[in-house]
Coordinates of N, CA and C in Angstrom, one line a residue:
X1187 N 54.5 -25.5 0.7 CA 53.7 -24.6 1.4 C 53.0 -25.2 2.6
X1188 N 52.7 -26.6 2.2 CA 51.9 -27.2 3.6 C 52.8 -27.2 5.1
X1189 N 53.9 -27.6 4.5 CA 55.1 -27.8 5.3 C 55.3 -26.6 6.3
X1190 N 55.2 -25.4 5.7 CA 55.7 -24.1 6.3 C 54.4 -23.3 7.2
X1191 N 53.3 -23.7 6.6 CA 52.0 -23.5 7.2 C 51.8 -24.5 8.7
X1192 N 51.9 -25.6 8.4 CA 52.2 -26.5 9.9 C 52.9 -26.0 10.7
X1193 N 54.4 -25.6 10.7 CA 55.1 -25.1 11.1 C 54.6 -24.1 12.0
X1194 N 54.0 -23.3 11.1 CA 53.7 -21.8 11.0 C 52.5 -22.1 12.9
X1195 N 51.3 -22.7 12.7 CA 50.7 -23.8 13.8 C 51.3 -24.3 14.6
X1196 N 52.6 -24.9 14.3 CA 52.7 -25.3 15.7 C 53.4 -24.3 16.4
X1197 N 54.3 -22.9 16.0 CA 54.7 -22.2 16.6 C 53.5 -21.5 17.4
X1198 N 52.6 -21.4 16.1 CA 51.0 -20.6 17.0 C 51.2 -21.6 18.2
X1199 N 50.6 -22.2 17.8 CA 50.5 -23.0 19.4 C 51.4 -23.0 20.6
X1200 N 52.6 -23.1 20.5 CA 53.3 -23.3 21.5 C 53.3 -21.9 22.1
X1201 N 53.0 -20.8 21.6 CA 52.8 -19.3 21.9 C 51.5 -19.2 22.5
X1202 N 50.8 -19.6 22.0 CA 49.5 -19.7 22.7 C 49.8 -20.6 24.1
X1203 N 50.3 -21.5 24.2 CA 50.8 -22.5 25.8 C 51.6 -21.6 26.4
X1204 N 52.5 -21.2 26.2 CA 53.4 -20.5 27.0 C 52.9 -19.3 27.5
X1205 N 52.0 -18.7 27.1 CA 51.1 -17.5 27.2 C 50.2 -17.9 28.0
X1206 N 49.4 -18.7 28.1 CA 48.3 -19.5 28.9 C 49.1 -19.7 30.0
X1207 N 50.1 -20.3 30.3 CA 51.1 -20.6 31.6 C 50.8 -19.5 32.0
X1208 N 51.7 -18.5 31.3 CA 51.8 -16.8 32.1 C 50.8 -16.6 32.8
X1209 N 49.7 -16.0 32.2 CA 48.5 -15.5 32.6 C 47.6 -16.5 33.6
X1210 N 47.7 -17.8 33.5 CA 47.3 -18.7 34.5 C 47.9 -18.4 35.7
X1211 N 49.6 -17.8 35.7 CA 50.4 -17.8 37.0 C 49.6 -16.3 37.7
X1212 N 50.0 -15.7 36.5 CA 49.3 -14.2 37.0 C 48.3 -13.7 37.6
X1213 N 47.4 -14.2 36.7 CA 46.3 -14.2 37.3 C 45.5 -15.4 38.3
X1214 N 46.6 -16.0 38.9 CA 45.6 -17.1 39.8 C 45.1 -16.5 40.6
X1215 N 44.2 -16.8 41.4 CA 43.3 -16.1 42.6 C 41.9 -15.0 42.2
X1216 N 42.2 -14.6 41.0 CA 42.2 -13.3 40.0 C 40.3 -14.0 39.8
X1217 N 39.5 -12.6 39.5 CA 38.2 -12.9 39.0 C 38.5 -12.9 37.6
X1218 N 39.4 -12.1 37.0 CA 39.7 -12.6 35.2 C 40.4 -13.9 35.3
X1219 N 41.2 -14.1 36.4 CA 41.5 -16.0 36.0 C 41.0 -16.9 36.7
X1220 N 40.0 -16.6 37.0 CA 39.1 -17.8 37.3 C 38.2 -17.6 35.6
X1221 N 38.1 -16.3 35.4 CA 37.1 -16.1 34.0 C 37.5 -16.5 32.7
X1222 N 38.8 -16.5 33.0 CA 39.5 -16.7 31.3 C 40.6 -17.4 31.3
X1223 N 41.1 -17.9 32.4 CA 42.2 -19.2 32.5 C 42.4 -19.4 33.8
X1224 N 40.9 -20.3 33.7 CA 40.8 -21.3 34.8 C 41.7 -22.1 34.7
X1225 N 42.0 -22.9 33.4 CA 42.8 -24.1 33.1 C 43.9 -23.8 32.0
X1226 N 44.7 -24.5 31.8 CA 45.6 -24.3 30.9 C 45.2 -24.2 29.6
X1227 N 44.2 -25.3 29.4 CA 43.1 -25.1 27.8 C 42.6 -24.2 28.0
X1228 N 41.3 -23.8 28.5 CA 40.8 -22.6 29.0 C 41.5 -21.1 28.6
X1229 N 42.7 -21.4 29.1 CA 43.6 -19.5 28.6 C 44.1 -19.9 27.4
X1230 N 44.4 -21.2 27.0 CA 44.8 -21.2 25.4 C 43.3 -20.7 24.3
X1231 N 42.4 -21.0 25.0 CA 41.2 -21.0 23.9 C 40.7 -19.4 24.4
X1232 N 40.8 -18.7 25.1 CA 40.6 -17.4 25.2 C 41.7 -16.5 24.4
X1233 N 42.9 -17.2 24.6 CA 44.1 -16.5 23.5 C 43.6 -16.9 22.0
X1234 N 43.3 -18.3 22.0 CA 42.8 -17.9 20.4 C 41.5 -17.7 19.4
X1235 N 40.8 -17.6 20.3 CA 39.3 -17.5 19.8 C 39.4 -15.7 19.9
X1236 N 38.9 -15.0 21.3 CA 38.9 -13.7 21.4 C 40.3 -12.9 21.3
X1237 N 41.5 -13.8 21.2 CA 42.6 -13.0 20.9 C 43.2 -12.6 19.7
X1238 N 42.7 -14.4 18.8 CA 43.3 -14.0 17.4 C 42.0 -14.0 16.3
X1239 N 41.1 -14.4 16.8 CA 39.9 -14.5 16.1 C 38.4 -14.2 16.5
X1240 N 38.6 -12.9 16.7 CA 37.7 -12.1 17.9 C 36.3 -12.2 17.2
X1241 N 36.3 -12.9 15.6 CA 34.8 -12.3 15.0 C 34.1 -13.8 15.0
X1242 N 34.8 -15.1 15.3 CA 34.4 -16.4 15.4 C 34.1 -16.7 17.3
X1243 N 34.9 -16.0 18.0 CA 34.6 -16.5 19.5 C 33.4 -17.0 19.8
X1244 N 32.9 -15.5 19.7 CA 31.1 -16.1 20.7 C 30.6 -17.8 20.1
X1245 N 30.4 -17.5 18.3 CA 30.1 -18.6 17.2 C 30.3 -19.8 18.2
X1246 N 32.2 -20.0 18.3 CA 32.7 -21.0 18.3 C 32.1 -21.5 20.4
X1247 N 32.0 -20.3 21.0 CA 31.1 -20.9 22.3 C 30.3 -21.5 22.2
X1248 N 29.2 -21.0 21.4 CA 27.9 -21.0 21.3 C 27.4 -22.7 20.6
X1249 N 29.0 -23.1 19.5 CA 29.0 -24.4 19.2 C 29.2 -25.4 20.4
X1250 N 30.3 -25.1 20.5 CA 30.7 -25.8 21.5 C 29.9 -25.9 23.5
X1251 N 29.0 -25.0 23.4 CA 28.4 -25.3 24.2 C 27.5 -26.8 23.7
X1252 N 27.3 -27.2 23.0 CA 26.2 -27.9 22.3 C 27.1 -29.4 21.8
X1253 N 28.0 -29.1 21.5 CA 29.1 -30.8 21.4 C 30.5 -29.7 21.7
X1254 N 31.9 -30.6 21.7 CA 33.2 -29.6 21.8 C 33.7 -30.5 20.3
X1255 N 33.3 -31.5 19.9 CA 33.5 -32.1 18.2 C 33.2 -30.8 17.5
X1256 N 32.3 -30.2 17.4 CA 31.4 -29.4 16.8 C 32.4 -27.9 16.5
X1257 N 32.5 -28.0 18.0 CA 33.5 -26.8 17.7 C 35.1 -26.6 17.6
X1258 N 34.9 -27.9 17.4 CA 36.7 -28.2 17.4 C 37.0 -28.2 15.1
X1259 N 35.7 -28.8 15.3 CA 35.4 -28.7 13.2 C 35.5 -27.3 12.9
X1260 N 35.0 -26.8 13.5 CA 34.7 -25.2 13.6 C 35.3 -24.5 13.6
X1261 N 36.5 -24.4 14.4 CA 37.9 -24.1 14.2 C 39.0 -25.0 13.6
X1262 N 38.8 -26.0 13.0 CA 39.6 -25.7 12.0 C 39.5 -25.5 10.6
X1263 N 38.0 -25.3 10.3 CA 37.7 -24.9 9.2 C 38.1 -23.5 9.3
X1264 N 37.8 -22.4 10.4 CA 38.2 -21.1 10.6 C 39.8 -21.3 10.4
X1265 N 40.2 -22.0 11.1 CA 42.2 -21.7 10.7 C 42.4 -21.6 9.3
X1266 N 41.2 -23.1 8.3 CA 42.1 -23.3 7.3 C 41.5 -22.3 6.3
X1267 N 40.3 -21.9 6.3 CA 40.1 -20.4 5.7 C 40.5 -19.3 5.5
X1268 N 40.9 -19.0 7.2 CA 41.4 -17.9 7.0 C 42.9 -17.8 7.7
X1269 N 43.7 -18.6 8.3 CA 45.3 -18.2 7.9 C 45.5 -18.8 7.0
X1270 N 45.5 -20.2 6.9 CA 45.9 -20.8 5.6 C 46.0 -20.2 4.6
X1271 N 44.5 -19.9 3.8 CA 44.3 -19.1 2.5 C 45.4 -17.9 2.5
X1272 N 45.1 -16.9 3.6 CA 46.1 -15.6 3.8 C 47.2 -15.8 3.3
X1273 N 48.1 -17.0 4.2 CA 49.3 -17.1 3.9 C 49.5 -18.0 1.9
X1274 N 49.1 -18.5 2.0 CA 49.1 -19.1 0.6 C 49.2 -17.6 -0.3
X1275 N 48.3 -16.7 0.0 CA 48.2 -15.6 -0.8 C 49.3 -14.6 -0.5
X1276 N 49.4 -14.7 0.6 CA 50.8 -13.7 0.8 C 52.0 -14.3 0.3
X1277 N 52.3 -15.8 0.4 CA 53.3 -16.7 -0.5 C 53.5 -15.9 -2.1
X1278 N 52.2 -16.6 -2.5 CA 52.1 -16.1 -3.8 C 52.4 -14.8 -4.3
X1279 N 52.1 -13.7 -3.7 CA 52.3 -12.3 -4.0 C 54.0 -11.8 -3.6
X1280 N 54.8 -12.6 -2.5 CA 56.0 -12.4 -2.0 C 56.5 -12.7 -3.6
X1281 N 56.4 -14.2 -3.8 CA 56.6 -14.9 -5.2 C 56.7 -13.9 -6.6
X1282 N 55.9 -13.7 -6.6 CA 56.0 -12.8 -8.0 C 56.6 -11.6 -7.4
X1283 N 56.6 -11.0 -6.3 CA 57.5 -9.6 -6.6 C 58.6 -9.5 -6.7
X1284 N 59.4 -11.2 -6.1 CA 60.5 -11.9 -6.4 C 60.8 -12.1 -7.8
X1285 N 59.9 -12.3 -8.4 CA 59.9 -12.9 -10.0 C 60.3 -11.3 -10.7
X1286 N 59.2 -10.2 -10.1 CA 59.1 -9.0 -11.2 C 60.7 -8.1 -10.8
X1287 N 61.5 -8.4 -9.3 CA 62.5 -7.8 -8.7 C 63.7 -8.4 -10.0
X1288 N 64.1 -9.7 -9.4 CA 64.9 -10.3 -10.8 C 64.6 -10.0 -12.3
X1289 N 63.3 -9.7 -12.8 CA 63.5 -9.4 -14.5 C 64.3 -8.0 -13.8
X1290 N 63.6 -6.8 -13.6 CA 64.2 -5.6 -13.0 C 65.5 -5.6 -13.0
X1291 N 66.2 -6.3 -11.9 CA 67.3 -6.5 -12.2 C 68.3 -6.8 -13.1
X1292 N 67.8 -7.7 -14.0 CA 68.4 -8.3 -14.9 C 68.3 -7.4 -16.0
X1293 N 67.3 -6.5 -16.1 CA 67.1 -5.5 -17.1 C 68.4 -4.1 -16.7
X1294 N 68.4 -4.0 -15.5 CA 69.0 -2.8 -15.1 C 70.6 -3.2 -15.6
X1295 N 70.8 -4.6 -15.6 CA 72.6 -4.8 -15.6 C 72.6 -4.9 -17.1
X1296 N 71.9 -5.4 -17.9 CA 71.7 -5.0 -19.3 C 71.9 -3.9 -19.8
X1297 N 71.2 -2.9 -19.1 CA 71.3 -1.6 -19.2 C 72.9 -0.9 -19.4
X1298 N 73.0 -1.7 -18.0 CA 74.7 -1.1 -17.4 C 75.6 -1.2 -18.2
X1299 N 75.9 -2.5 -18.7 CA 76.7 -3.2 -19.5 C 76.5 -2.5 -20.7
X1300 N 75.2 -2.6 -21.1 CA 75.5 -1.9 -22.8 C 75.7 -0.2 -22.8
X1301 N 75.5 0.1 -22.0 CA 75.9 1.8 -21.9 C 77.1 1.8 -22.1
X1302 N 77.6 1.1 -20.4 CA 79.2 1.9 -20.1 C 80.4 0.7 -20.9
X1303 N 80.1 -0.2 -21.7 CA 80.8 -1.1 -22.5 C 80.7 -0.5 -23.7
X1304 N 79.6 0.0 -24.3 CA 79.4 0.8 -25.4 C 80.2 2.0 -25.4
X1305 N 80.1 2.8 -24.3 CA 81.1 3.8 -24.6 C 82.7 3.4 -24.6
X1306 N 82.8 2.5 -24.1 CA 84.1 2.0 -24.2 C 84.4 1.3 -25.4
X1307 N 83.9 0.7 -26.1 CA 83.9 0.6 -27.4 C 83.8 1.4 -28.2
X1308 N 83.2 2.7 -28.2 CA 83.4 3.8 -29.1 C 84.9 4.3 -28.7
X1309 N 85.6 4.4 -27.4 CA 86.4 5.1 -27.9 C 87.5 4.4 -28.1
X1310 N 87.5 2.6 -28.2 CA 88.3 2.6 -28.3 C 88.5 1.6 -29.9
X1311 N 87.1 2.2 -30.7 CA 87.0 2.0 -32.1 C 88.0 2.7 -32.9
X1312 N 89.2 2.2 -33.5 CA 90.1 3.2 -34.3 C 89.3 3.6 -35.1
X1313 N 88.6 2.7 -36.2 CA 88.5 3.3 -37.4 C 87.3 4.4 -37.3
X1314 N 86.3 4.0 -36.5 CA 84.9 4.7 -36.4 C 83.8 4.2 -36.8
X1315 N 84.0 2.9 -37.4 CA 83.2 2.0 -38.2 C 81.8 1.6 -37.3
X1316 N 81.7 1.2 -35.7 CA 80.8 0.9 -35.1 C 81.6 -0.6 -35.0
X1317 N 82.6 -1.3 -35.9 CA 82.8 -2.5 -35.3 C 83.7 -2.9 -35.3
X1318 N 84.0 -3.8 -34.2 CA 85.4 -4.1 -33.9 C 86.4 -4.9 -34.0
X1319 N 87.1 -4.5 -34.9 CA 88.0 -5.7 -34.9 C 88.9 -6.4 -34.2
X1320 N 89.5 -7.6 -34.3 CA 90.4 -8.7 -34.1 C 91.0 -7.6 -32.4
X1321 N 92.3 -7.0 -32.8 CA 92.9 -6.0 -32.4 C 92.3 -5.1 -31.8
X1322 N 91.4 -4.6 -31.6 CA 90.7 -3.6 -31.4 C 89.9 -4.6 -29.9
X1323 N 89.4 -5.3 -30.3 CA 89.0 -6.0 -29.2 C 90.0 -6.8 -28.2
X1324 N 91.0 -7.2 -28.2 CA 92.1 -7.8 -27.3 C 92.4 -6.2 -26.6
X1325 N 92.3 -4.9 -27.6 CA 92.8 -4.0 -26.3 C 91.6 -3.8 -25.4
X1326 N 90.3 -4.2 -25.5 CA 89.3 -4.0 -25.0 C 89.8 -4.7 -23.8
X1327 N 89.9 -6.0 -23.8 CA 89.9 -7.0 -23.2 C 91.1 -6.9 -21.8
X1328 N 92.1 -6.0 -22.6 CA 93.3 -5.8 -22.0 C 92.6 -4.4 -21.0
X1329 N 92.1 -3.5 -21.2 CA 92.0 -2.2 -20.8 C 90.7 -2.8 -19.3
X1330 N 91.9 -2.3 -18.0 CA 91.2 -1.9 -16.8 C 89.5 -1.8 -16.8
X1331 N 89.4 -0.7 -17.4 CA 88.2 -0.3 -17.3 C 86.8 -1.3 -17.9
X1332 N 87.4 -1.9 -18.9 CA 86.2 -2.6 -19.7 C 86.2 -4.2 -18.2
X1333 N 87.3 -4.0 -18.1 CA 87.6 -5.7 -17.3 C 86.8 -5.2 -15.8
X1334 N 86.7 -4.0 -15.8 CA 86.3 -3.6 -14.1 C 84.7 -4.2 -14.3
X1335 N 84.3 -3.0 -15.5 CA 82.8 -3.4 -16.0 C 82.2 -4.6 -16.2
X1336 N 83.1 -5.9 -16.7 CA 82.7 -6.5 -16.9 C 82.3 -8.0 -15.6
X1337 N 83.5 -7.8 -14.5 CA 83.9 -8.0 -14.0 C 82.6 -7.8 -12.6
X1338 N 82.2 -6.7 -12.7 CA 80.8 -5.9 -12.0 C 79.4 -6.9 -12.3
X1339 N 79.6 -7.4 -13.6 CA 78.1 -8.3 -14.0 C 78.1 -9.7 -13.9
X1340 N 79.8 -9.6 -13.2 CA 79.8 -11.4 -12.7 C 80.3 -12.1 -14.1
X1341 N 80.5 -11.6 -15.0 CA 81.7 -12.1 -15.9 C 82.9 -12.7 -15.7
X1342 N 83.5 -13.7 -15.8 CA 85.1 -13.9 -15.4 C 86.0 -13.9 -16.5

């Protein structure tokens, strides 16, 4: 999970740079880019303070006017609270509905199998007994239809 989460950061980031370029090109000359990407850090930290984290910005100014250590702690305790946790949680919840999809599944082909095998066993029970003998089963085995069904649940 750590692995996929870093990952997950350094794409943020490189999206955030390449966006800071933009808007740096864009708006040069600009009273919003002199305001909000004077510098290339400058439009990166306006992208991610008031862009992805609009409820920590002013906070994280207000630190960082005072040390930029301070507010560099600051955010990344904000990262690892709240994407980190999120994603861990969203992992987790993907995870089990993977887990609850597969029993489902595996309940449904159970289903399938003993229905439409079952009827195929009844009719092709001579005696009527409910079970099958020696003979009785090689025609099973032999008959299309039982080999299609079976054949459907990944039987070979």
């Amino acid at each position: 999970a750590s692995r996929s989460v870093g990952w997950a950061l350094c794409l943020l980031t490189l999206i955030m740079y390449v966006f800071a370029v933009l808007f740096r090109i864009v708006t040069n000359n600009t009273e919003i880019g002199d305001l909000y990407f004077g510098s290339i850090p400058h439009g990166m930290a306006t992208l991610l303070l008031p862009g992805l984290l609009p409820d920590h910005g002013n906070t994280v100014f207000k630190i960082g006017s005072a040390s930029i250590g301070y507010a560099v702690v600051f955010v990344i305790f904000v990262i690892i609270a709240t994407i980190v946790i999120m994603n861990l949680l969203i992992g987790m919840m993907c995870q089990s509905v993977n887990v609850v999809a597969s029993v489902e599944k595996e309940e449904v082909i159970v289903s399938y199998v003993r229905t439409e095998l079952g009827a195929l066993m009844m009719s092709l029970d001579n005696d009527g007994n409910g079970v099958l003998s020696k003979h009785e089963l090689e025609r099973i085995l032999l008959n299309s239809a039982a080999c299609k069904i079976i054949s459907e649940v990944g039987v070979d």
